Amino acid sequence: MKVLFLIFLSFCSGTLTAQKIDSSNIKISYIVKFLKDTTDLTSKKEEITGLWIGGNTSIFKSDQKAKYDSLTLETVKKSIKNATDGNMILDFSKLPKPSFIPEVYKKDNKINIFDKILNTTYEFQAQEEIEWIIINKPKQ
């Protein structure tokens, strides 16, 4: 059973680090306004997101999600390091959770979109290529 759990943990830590950017040349920040529940107009939320652009990869995600992912990975590493008798404790309850979950990850010309519905995370490829056009326009 312990071997199965360690294999599962290895898979989880691999999944948590799967969307890494090679090296960020630039980061563009956005304020994203969205409805947490599309059937409830009072569930309007706002979160700062970032587009990190690297040499061959780029990622678009919430700044809070980036922090959460980083803290989650560190918690897993620390728990593995401090395991006693094959037991470890994983507690993510005190980590601040993001409200905006979707991510877009581009590597070379392949674009993957990640989103979470209820407790299931989905990954799918974009049907059309996304072409970013950067214009020189002052802030409003």
PDB file of C-alpha atoms in Angstrom:
ATOM      1  CA  MET A   1       0.000   0.000   0.000  1.00  0.00           C
ATOM      2  CA  LYS A   2       2.859   2.392   0.831  1.00  0.00           C
ATOM      3  CA  VAL A   3       4.469   1.748  -2.551  1.00  0.00           C
ATOM      4  CA  LEU A   4       1.194   2.559  -4.309  1.00  0.00           C
ATOM      5  CA  PHE A   5       0.866   5.782  -2.293  1.00  0.00           C
ATOM      6  CA  LEU A   6       4.433   6.831  -3.156  1.00  0.00           C
ATOM      7  CA  ILE A   7       3.782   6.168  -6.857  1.00  0.00           C
ATOM      8  CA  PHE A   8       0.624   8.293  -6.574  1.00  0.00           C
ATOM      9  CA  LEU A   9       2.590  11.065  -4.857  1.00  0.00           C
ATOM     10  CA  SER A  10       5.276  10.960  -7.526  1.00  0.00           C
ATOM     11  CA  PHE A  11       2.553  11.336 -10.158  1.00  0.00           C
ATOM     12  CA  CYS A  12       0.973  14.238  -8.264  1.00  0.00           C
ATOM     13  CA  SER A  13       4.220  16.133  -7.853  1.00  0.00           C
ATOM     14  CA  GLY A  14       4.931  15.575 -11.564  1.00  0.00           C
ATOM     15  CA  THR A  15       1.508  16.937 -12.433  1.00  0.00           C
ATOM     16  CA  LEU A  16       2.024  19.956 -10.216  1.00  0.00           C
ATOM     17  CA  THR A  17       5.235  20.881 -11.999  1.00  0.00           C
ATOM     18  CA  ALA A  18       4.152  19.962 -15.528  1.00  0.00           C
ATOM     19  CA  GLN A  19       3.354  23.506 -16.609  1.00  0.00           C
ATOM     20  CA  LYS A  20       6.720  25.169 -16.180  1.00  0.00           C
ATOM     21  CA  ILE A  21       7.921  27.983 -18.336  1.00  0.00           C
ATOM     22  CA  ASP A  22      11.477  27.689 -19.703  1.00  0.00           C
ATOM     23  CA  SER A  23      12.452  31.216 -18.683  1.00  0.00           C
ATOM     24  CA  SER A  24      10.172  34.191 -18.506  1.00  0.00           C
ATOM     25  CA  ASN A  25      11.274  37.004 -20.769  1.00  0.00           C
ATOM     26  CA  ILE A  26       8.235  39.127 -20.032  1.00  0.00           C
ATOM     27  CA  LYS A  27       5.139  39.104 -17.831  1.00  0.00           C
ATOM     28  CA  ILE A  28       1.980  40.967 -18.757  1.00  0.00           C
ATOM     29  CA  SER A  29      -0.596  41.442 -15.995  1.00  0.00           C
ATOM     30  CA  TYR A  30      -4.349  41.635 -16.480  1.00  0.00           C
ATOM     31  CA  ILE A  31      -7.318  42.142 -14.198  1.00  0.00           C
ATOM     32  CA  VAL A  32      -9.867  39.457 -15.038  1.00  0.00           C
ATOM     33  CA  LYS A  33     -13.494  39.932 -14.023  1.00  0.00           C
ATOM     34  CA  PHE A  34     -15.641  36.800 -14.003  1.00  0.00           C
ATOM     35  CA  LEU A  35     -18.639  35.111 -12.447  1.00  0.00           C
ATOM     36  CA  LYS A  36     -17.820  32.311 -10.019  1.00  0.00           C
ATOM     37  CA  ASP A  37     -21.288  30.902 -10.770  1.00  0.00           C
ATOM     38  CA  THR A  38     -22.664  31.863 -14.182  1.00  0.00           C
ATOM     39  CA  THR A  39     -26.229  31.402 -12.915  1.00  0.00           C
ATOM     40  CA  ASP A  40     -25.678  33.971 -10.139  1.00  0.00           C
ATOM     41  CA  LEU A  41     -24.911  37.532 -11.255  1.00  0.00           C
ATOM     42  CA  THR A  42     -23.951  38.486  -7.689  1.00  0.00           C
ATOM     43  CA  SER A  43     -20.995  36.038  -7.744  1.00  0.00           C
ATOM     44  CA  LYS A  44     -18.821  38.522  -9.635  1.00  0.00           C
ATOM     45  CA  LYS A  45     -15.119  38.180  -8.795  1.00  0.00           C
ATOM     46  CA  GLU A  46     -11.956  39.933  -9.860  1.00  0.00           C
ATOM     47  CA  GLU A  47      -8.426  38.526  -9.872  1.00  0.00           C
ATOM     48  CA  ILE A  48      -5.039  39.566 -11.215  1.00  0.00           C
ATOM     49  CA  THR A  49      -3.745  37.202 -13.895  1.00  0.00           C
ATOM     50  CA  GLY A  50      -0.471  37.034 -15.738  1.00  0.00           C
ATOM     51  CA  LEU A  51       0.819  36.001 -19.118  1.00  0.00           C
ATOM     52  CA  TRP A  52       4.396  34.786 -18.677  1.00  0.00           C
ATOM     53  CA  ILE A  53       6.128  34.633 -22.058  1.00  0.00           C
ATOM     54  CA  GLY A  54       9.269  32.532 -22.410  1.00  0.00           C
ATOM     55  CA  GLY A  55      11.463  31.425 -25.283  1.00  0.00           C
ATOM     56  CA  ASN A  56       9.444  28.326 -26.285  1.00  0.00           C
ATOM     57  CA  THR A  57       6.680  28.346 -23.700  1.00  0.00           C
ATOM     58  CA  SER A  58       4.135  30.716 -22.269  1.00  0.00           C
ATOM     59  CA  ILE A  59       1.504  30.370 -19.590  1.00  0.00           C
ATOM     60  CA  PHE A  60      -1.580  32.373 -18.680  1.00  0.00           C
ATOM     61  CA  LYS A  61      -2.933  31.893 -15.171  1.00  0.00           C
ATOM     62  CA  SER A  62      -4.064  33.728 -12.086  1.00  0.00           C
ATOM     63  CA  ASP A  63      -1.268  35.212  -9.985  1.00  0.00           C
ATOM     64  CA  GLN A  64      -2.954  33.677  -6.940  1.00  0.00           C
ATOM     65  CA  LYS A  65      -3.066  30.266  -8.687  1.00  0.00           C
ATOM     66  CA  ALA A  66       0.660  30.550  -9.468  1.00  0.00           C
ATOM     67  CA  LYS A  67       1.350  31.216  -5.764  1.00  0.00           C
ATOM     68  CA  TYR A  68      -0.978  28.394  -4.698  1.00  0.00           C
ATOM     69  CA  ASP A  69       0.690  25.920  -7.083  1.00  0.00           C
ATOM     70  CA  SER A  70       4.132  26.919  -5.829  1.00  0.00           C
ATOM     71  CA  LEU A  71       3.139  26.618  -2.151  1.00  0.00           C
ATOM     72  CA  THR A  72       1.422  23.268  -2.816  1.00  0.00           C
ATOM     73  CA  LEU A  73       4.554  21.888  -4.448  1.00  0.00           C
ATOM     74  CA  GLU A  74       6.719  23.087  -1.559  1.00  0.00           C
ATOM     75  CA  THR A  75       4.303  21.531   0.948  1.00  0.00           C
ATOM     76  CA  VAL A  76       4.506  18.171  -0.851  1.00  0.00           C
ATOM     77  CA  LYS A  77       8.327  18.326  -0.978  1.00  0.00           C
ATOM     78  CA  LYS A  78       8.514  19.241   2.714  1.00  0.00           C
ATOM     79  CA  SER A  79       6.088  16.450   3.661  1.00  0.00           C
ATOM     80  CA  ILE A  80       8.112  13.869   1.708  1.00  0.00           C
ATOM     81  CA  LYS A  81      11.340  15.088   3.350  1.00  0.00           C
ATOM     82  CA  ASN A  82       9.812  14.967   6.855  1.00  0.00           C
ATOM     83  CA  ALA A  83       8.026  11.612   6.480  1.00  0.00           C
ATOM     84  CA  THR A  84       8.458   9.288   9.451  1.00  0.00           C
ATOM     85  CA  ASP A  85       7.955   5.536   9.251  1.00  0.00           C
ATOM     86  CA  GLY A  86       6.568   5.916   5.733  1.00  0.00           C
ATOM     87  CA  ASN A  87       3.852   8.318   6.920  1.00  0.00           C
ATOM     88  CA  MET A  88       3.493  11.936   5.987  1.00  0.00           C
ATOM     89  CA  ILE A  89       0.970  14.681   6.487  1.00  0.00           C
ATOM     90  CA  LEU A  90      -0.315  16.799   3.619  1.00  0.00           C
ATOM     91  CA  ASP A  91      -2.317  19.808   4.765  1.00  0.00           C
ATOM     92  CA  PHE A  92      -3.311  22.364   2.139  1.00  0.00           C
ATOM     93  CA  SER A  93      -6.131  23.873   4.226  1.00  0.00           C
ATOM     94  CA  LYS A  94      -4.148  26.985   5.204  1.00  0.00           C
ATOM     95  CA  LEU A  95      -3.021  27.823   1.680  1.00  0.00           C
ATOM     96  CA  PRO A  96      -4.911  30.732   0.107  1.00  0.00           C
ATOM     97  CA  LYS A  97      -6.977  29.327  -2.754  1.00  0.00           C
ATOM     98  CA  PRO A  98      -7.426  31.141  -6.061  1.00  0.00           C
ATOM     99  CA  SER A  99     -10.839  32.026  -7.437  1.00  0.00           C
ATOM    100  CA  PHE A 100      -9.818  32.015 -11.113  1.00  0.00           C
ATOM    101  CA  ILE A 101      -8.755  28.451 -11.977  1.00  0.00           C
ATOM    102  CA  PRO A 102      -8.380  28.218 -15.805  1.00  0.00           C
ATOM    103  CA  GLU A 103      -4.876  28.130 -17.309  1.00  0.00           C
ATOM    104  CA  VAL A 104      -3.577  28.274 -20.857  1.00  0.00           C
ATOM    105  CA  TYR A 105      -0.188  26.674 -21.503  1.00  0.00           C
ATOM    106  CA  LYS A 106       1.606  26.994 -24.821  1.00  0.00           C
ATOM    107  CA  LYS A 107       4.716  25.051 -25.728  1.00  0.00           C
ATOM    108  CA  ASP A 108       6.084  25.492 -29.226  1.00  0.00           C
ATOM    109  CA  ASN A 109       2.803  25.627 -31.201  1.00  0.00           C
ATOM    110  CA  LYS A 110       0.752  23.300 -28.997  1.00  0.00           C
ATOM    111  CA  ILE A 111      -1.809  25.041 -26.756  1.00  0.00           C
ATOM    112  CA  ASN A 112      -3.352  23.205 -23.802  1.00  0.00           C
ATOM    113  CA  ILE A 113      -6.163  24.628 -21.711  1.00  0.00           C
ATOM    114  CA  PHE A 114      -6.715  23.479 -18.133  1.00  0.00           C
ATOM    115  CA  ASP A 115      -9.914  24.088 -16.200  1.00  0.00           C
ATOM    116  CA  LYS A 116     -11.590  22.658 -13.136  1.00  0.00           C
ATOM    117  CA  ILE A 117     -15.290  21.832 -12.938  1.00  0.00           C
ATOM    118  CA  LEU A 118     -16.474  20.740  -9.502  1.00  0.00           C
ATOM    119  CA  ASN A 119     -13.519  18.624  -8.318  1.00  0.00           C
ATOM    120  CA  THR A 120     -12.366  17.391 -11.713  1.00  0.00           C
ATOM    121  CA  THR A 121      -9.547  19.037 -13.661  1.00  0.00           C
ATOM    122  CA  TYR A 122      -9.876  18.926 -17.436  1.00  0.00           C
ATOM    123  CA  GLU A 123      -7.169  19.400 -20.053  1.00  0.00           C
ATOM    124  CA  PHE A 124      -7.908  19.948 -23.712  1.00  0.00           C
ATOM    125  CA  GLN A 125      -6.115  21.332 -26.742  1.00  0.00           C
ATOM    126  CA  ALA A 126      -7.198  24.622 -28.261  1.00  0.00           C
ATOM    127  CA  GLN A 127      -9.036  24.105 -31.541  1.00  0.00           C
ATOM    128  CA  GLU A 128      -7.622  27.256 -33.097  1.00  0.00           C
ATOM    129  CA  GLU A 129      -4.222  28.841 -32.775  1.00  0.00           C
ATOM    130  CA  ILE A 130      -4.213  31.886 -30.516  1.00  0.00           C
ATOM    131  CA  GLU A 131      -2.441  34.849 -32.047  1.00  0.00           C
ATOM    132  CA  TRP A 132      -1.449  37.568 -29.586  1.00  0.00           C
ATOM    133  CA  ILE A 133      -1.364  41.082 -30.972  1.00  0.00           C
ATOM    134  CA  ILE A 134       0.339  43.610 -28.717  1.00  0.00           C
ATOM    135  CA  ILE A 135      -0.609  47.192 -29.411  1.00  0.00           C
ATOM    136  CA  ASN A 136       0.804  50.373 -27.975  1.00  0.00           C
ATOM    137  CA  LYS A 137      -2.225  51.745 -26.168  1.00  0.00           C
ATOM    138  CA  PRO A 138      -2.202  53.775 -22.938  1.00  0.00           C
ATOM    139  CA  LYS A 139      -3.922  52.427 -19.812  1.00  0.00           C
ATOM    140  CA  GLN A 140      -7.533  53.487 -19.377  1.00  0.00           C
TER     141      GLN A 140
END
